[in-house]
PDB file of C-alpha atoms in Angstrom:
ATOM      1  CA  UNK A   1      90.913  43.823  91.802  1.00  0.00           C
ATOM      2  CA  UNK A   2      94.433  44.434  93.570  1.00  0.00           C
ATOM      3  CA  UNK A   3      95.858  46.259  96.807  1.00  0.00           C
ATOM      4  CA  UNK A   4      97.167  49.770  95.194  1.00  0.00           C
ATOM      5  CA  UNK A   5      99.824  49.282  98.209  1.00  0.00           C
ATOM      6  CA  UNK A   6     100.817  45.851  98.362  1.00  0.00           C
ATOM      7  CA  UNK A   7      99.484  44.506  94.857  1.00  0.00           C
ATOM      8  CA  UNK A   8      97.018  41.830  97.518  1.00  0.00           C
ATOM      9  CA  UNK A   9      94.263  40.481  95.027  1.00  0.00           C
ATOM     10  CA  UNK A  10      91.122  41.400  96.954  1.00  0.00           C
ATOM     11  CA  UNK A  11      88.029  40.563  96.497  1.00  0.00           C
ATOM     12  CA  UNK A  12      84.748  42.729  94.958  1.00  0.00           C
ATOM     13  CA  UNK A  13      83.163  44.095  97.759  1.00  0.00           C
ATOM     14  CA  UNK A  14      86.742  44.743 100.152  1.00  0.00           C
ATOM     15  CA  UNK A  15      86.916  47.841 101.374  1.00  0.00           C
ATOM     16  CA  UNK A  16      90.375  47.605 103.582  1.00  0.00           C
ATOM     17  CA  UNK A  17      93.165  45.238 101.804  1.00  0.00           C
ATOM     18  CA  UNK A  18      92.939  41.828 104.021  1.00  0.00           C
ATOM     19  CA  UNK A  19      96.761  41.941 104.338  1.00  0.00           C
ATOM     20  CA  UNK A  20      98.448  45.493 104.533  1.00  0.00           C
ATOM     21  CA  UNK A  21      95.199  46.999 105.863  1.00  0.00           C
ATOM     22  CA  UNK A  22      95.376  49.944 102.804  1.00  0.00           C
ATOM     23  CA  UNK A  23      91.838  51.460 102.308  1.00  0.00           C
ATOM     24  CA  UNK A  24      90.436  49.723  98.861  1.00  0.00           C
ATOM     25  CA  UNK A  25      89.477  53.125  96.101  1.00  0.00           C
ATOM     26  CA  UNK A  26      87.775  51.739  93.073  1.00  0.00           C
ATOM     27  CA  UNK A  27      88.156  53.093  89.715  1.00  0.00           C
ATOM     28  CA  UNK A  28      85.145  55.152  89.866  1.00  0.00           C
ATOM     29  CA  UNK A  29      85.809  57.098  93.262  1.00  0.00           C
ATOM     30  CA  UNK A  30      89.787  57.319  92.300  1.00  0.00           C
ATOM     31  CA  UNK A  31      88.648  59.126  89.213  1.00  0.00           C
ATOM     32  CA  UNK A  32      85.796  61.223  91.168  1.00  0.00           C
ATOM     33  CA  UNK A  33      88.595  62.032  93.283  1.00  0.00           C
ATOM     34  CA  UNK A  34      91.096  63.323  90.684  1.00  0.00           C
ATOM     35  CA  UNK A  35      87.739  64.969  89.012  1.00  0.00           C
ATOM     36  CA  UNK A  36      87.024  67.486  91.847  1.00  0.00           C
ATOM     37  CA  UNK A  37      91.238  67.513  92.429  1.00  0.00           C
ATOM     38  CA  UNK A  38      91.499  68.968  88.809  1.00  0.00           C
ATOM     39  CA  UNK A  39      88.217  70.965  89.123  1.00  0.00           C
ATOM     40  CA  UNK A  40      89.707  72.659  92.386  1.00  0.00           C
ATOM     41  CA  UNK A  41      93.025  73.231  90.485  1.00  0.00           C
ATOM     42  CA  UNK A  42      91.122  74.929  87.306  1.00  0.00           C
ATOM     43  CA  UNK A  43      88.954  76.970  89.510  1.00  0.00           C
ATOM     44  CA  UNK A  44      92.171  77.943  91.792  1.00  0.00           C
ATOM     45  CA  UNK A  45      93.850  78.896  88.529  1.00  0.00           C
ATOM     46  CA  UNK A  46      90.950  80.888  86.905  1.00  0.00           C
ATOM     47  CA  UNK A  47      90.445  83.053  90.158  1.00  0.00           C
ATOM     48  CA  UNK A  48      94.370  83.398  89.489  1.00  0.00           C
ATOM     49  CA  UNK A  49      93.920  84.699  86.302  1.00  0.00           C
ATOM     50  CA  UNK A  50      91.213  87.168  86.923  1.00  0.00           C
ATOM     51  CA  UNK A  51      93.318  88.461  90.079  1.00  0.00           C
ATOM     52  CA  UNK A  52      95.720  90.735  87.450  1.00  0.00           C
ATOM     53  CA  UNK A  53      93.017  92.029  85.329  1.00  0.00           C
ATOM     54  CA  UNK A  54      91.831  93.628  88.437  1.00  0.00           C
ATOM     55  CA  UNK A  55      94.597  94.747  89.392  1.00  0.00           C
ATOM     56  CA  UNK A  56      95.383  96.292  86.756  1.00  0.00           C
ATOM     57  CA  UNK A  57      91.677  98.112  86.696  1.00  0.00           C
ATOM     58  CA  UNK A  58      92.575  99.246  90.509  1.00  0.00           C
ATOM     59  CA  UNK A  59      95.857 100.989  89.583  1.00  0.00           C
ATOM     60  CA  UNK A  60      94.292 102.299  86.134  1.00  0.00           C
ATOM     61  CA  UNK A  61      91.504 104.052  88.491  1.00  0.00           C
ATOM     62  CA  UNK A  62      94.204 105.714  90.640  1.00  0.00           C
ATOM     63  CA  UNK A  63      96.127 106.781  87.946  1.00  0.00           C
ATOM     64  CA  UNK A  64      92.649 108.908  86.318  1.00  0.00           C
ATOM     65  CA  UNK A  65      91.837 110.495  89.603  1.00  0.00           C
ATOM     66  CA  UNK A  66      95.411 111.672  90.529  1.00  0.00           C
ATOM     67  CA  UNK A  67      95.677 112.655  86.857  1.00  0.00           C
ATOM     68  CA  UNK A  68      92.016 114.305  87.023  1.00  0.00           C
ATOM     69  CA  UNK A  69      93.454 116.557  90.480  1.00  0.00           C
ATOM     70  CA  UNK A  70      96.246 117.255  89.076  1.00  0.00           C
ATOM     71  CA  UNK A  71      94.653 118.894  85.814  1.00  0.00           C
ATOM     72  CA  UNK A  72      92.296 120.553  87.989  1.00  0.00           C
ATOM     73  CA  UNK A  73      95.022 122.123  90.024  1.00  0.00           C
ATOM     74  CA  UNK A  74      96.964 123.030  87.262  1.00  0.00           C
ATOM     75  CA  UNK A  75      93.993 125.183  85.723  1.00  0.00           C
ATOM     76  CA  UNK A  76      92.965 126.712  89.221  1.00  0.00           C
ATOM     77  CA  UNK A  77      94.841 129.690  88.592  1.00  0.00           C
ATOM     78  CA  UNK A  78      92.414 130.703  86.415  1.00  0.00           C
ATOM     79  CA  UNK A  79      89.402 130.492  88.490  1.00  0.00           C
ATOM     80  CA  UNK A  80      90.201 133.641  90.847  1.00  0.00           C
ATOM     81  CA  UNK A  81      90.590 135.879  87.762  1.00  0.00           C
ATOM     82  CA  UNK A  82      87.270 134.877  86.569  1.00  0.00           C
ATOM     83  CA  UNK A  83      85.471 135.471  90.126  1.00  0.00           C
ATOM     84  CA  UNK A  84      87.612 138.868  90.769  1.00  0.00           C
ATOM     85  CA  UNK A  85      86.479 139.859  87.117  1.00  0.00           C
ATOM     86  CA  UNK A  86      82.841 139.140  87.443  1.00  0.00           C
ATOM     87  CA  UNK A  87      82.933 140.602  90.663  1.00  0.00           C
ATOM     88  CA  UNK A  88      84.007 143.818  89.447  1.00  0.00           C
ATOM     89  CA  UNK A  89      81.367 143.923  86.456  1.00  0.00           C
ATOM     90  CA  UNK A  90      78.773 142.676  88.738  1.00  0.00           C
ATOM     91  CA  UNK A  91      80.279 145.523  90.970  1.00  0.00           C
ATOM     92  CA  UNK A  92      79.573 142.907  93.539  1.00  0.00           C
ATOM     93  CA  UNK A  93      82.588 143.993  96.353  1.00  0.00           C
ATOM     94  CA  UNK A  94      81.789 141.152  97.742  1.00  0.00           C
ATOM     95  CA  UNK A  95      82.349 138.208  95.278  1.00  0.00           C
ATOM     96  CA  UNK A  96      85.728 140.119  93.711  1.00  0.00           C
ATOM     97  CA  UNK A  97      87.201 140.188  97.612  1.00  0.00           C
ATOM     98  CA  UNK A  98      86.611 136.935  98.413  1.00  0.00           C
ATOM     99  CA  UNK A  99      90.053 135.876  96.025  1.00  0.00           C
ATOM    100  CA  UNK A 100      92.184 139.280  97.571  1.00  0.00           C
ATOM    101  CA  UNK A 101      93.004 137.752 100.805  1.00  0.00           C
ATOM    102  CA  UNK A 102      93.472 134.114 102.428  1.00  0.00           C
ATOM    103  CA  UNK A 103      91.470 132.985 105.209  1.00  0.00           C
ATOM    104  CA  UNK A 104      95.408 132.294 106.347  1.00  0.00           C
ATOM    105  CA  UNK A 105      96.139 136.593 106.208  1.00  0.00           C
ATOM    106  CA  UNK A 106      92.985 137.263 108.222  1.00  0.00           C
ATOM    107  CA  UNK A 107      93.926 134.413 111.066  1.00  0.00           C
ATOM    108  CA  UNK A 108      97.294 135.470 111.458  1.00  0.00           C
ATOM    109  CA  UNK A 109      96.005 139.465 111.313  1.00  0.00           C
ATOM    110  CA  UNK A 110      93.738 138.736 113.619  1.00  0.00           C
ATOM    111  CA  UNK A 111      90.903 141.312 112.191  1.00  0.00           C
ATOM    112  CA  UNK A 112      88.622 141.514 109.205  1.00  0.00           C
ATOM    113  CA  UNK A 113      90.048 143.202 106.293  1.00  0.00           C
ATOM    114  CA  UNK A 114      87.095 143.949 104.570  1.00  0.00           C
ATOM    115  CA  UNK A 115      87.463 147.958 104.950  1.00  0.00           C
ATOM    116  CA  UNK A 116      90.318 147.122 102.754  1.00  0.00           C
ATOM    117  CA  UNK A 117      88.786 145.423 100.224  1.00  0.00           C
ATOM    118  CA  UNK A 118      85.739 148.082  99.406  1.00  0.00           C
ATOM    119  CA  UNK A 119      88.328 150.625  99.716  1.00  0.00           C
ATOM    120  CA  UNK A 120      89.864 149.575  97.019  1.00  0.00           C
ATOM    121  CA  UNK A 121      87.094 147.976  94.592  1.00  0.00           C
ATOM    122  CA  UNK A 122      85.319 151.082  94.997  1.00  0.00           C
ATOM    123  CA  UNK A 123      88.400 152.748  93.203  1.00  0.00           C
ATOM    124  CA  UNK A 124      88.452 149.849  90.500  1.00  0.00           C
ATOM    125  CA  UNK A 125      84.683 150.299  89.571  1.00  0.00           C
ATOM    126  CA  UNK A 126      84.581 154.480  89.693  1.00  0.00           C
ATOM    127  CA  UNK A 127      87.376 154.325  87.549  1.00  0.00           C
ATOM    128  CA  UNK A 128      86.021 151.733  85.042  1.00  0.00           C
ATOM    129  CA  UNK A 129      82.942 153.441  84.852  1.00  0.00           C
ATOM    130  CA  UNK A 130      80.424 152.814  87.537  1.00  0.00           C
ATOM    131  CA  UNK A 131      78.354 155.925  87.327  1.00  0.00           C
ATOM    132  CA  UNK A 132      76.998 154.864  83.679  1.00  0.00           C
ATOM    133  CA  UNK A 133      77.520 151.278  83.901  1.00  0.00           C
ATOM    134  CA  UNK A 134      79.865 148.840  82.038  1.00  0.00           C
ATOM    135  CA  UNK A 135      80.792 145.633  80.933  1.00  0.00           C
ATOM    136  CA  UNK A 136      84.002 144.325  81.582  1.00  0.00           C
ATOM    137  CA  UNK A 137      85.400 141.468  78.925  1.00  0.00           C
ATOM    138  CA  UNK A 138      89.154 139.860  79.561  1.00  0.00           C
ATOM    139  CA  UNK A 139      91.263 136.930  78.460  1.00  0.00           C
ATOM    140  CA  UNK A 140      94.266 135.360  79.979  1.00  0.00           C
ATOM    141  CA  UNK A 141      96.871 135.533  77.099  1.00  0.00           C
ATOM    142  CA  UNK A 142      99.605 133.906  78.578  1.00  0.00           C
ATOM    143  CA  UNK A 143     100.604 132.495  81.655  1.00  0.00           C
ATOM    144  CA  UNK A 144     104.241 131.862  83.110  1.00  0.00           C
ATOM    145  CA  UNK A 145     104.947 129.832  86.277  1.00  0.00           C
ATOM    146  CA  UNK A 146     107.449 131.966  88.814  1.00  0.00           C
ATOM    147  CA  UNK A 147     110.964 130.357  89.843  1.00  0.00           C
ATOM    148  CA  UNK A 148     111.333 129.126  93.126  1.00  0.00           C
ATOM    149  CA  UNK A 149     113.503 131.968  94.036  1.00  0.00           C
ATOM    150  CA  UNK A 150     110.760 134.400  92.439  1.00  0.00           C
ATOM    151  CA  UNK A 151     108.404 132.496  94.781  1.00  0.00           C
ATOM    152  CA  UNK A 152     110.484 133.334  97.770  1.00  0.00           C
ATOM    153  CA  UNK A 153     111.031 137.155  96.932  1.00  0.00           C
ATOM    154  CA  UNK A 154     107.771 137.524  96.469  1.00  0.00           C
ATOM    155  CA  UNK A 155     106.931 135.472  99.868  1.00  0.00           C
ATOM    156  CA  UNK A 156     108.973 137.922 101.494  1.00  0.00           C
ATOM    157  CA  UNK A 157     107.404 141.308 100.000  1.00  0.00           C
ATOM    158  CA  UNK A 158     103.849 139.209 100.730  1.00  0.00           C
ATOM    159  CA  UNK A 159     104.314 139.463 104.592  1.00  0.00           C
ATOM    160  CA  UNK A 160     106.357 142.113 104.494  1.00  0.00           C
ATOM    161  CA  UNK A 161     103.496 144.496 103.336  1.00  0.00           C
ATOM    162  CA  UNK A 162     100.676 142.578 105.291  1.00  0.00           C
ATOM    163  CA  UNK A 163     102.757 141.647 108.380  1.00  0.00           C
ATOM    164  CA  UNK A 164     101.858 137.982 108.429  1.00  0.00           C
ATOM    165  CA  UNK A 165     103.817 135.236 108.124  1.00  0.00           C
ATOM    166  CA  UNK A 166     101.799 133.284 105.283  1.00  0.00           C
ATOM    167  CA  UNK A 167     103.728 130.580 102.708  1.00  0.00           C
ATOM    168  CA  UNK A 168     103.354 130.732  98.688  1.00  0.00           C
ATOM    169  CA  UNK A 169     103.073 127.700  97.342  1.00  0.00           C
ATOM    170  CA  UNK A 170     103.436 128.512  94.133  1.00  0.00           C
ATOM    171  CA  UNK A 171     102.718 131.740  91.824  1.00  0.00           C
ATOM    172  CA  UNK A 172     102.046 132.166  87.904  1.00  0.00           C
ATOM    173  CA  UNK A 173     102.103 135.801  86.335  1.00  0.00           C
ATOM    174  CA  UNK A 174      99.266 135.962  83.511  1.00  0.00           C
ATOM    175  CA  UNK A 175      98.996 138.488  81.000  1.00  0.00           C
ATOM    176  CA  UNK A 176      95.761 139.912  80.714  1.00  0.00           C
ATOM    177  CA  UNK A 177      93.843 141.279  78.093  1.00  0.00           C
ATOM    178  CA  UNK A 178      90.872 143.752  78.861  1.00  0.00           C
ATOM    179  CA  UNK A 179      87.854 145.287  77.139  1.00  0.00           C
ATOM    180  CA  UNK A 180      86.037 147.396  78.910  1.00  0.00           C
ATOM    181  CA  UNK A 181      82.399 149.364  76.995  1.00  0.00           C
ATOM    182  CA  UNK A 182      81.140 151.935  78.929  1.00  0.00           C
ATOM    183  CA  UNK A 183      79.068 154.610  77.672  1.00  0.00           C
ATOM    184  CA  UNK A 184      78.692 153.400  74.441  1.00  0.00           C
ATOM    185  CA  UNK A 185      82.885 153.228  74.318  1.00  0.00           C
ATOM    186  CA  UNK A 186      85.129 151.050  74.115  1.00  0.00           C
ATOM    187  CA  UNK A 187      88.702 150.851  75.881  1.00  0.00           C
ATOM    188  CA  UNK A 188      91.162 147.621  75.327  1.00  0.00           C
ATOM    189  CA  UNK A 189      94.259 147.135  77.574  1.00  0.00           C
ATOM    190  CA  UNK A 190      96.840 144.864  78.950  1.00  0.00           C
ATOM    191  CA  UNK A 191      98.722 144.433  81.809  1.00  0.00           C
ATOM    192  CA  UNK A 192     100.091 141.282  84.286  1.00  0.00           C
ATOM    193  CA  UNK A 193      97.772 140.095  86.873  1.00  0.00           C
ATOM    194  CA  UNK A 194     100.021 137.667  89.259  1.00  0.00           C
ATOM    195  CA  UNK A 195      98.320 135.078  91.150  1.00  0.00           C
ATOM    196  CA  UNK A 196      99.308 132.472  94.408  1.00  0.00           C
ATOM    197  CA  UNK A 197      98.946 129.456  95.458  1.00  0.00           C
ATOM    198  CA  UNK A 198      98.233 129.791  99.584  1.00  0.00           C
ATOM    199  CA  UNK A 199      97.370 126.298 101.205  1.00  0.00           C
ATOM    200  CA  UNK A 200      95.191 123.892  98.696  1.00  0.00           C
ATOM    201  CA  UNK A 201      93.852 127.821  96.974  1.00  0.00           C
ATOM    202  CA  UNK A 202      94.490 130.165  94.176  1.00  0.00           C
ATOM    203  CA  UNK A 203      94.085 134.180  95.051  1.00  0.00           C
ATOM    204  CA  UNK A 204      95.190 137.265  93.220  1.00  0.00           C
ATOM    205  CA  UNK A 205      98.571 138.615  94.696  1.00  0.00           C
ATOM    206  CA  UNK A 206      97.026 141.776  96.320  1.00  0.00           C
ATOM    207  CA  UNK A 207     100.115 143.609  97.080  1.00  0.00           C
ATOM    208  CA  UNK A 208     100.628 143.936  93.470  1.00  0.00           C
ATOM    209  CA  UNK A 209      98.009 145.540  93.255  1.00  0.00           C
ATOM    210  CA  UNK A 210      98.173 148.251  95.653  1.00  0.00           C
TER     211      UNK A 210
END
């Protein structure tokens, strides 16, 4: 056996080289050594390779929930028609109100508007047929997203005819088809509900319908 540093034959049992001082490694701990060395560097490299993979499952699980609230904003529009239309069947006032006017138009009002709101259900439902009863069928046709300049006209006729000061975030027009039986008839018509986008909520654009 030899000095690794100074090439000093040594003897057996040496543990420090006799002449350079060099600690003595014999062939078993050298190779222990380089064992756990190359262990460390496979285990280092394996942890390496599983670091992308989840990565990539991190960014793949942002990517379905901003694409899950973005689909379920996009299709919100739809959800005040369907409350304001069972409201009216149900000829529950209270249900078809609650997507007529922001919690936004009542803070800046400064009053509870919902004088308003029977006032003018209770015109819907006489005139659809409340005396005898009806049932009251629709379906959204088609639906066309306003302009940003359509958005700020009708911004400005918003607060103009409620005197607030509230901010459309965005606004769709839907055509609207309706069945209504009553009496043992039936009527079918269409016409253009418009509906807003007010903070993170859709609502029906009440001043058109007034």
């Amino acid at each position: 056996m030899f000095c690794s540093q100074c090439g000093e034959k040594l003897e057996e049992n040496e543990k420090f080289c006799h002449k350079c001082g060099a600690p003595v490694y014999k062939n078993n701990q050298t190779a222990g050594n380089q064992g756990a060395g190359n262990f460390s560097m496979a285990v280092g490299k394996k942890a390496y390779v599983k670091r992308p993979y989840l990565l990539v499952a991190a960014v793949l699980c942002i990517v379905f929930v901003v694409i899950g609230i973005w689909f379920a904003g996009s299709r919100g529009y739809k959800k005040p028609v369907q409350v304001f239309m069972e409201g009216i069947e149900k000829q529950d006032l209270h249900q078809a109100a609650s997507v007529l006017f922001p919690k936004e138009v009542e803070q800046q009002l400064g009053m509870n508007l919902d004088w308003l709101e029977n006032s003018m259900l209770s015109n819907i439902t006489a005139k659809l047929g409340e005396s005898a009863g009806f049932s009251l069928d629709y379906k959204i046709t088609g639906a066309k997203r306003c302009t940003r300049n359509e958005i700020e006209e009708m911004q400005k006729k918003y607060n103009r005819a409620l005197m607030t000061d509230v901010k459309l975030k965005d606004a769709k027009r839907l055509d609207v088809k309706l069945q209504v039986s009553a009496g043992g008839e039936q009527k079918e018509s269409t016409g253009e509900l418009v509906v807003i986008k007010v903070g993170g909520k859709w609502y029906i654009n009440v001043v058109e319908l007034i």
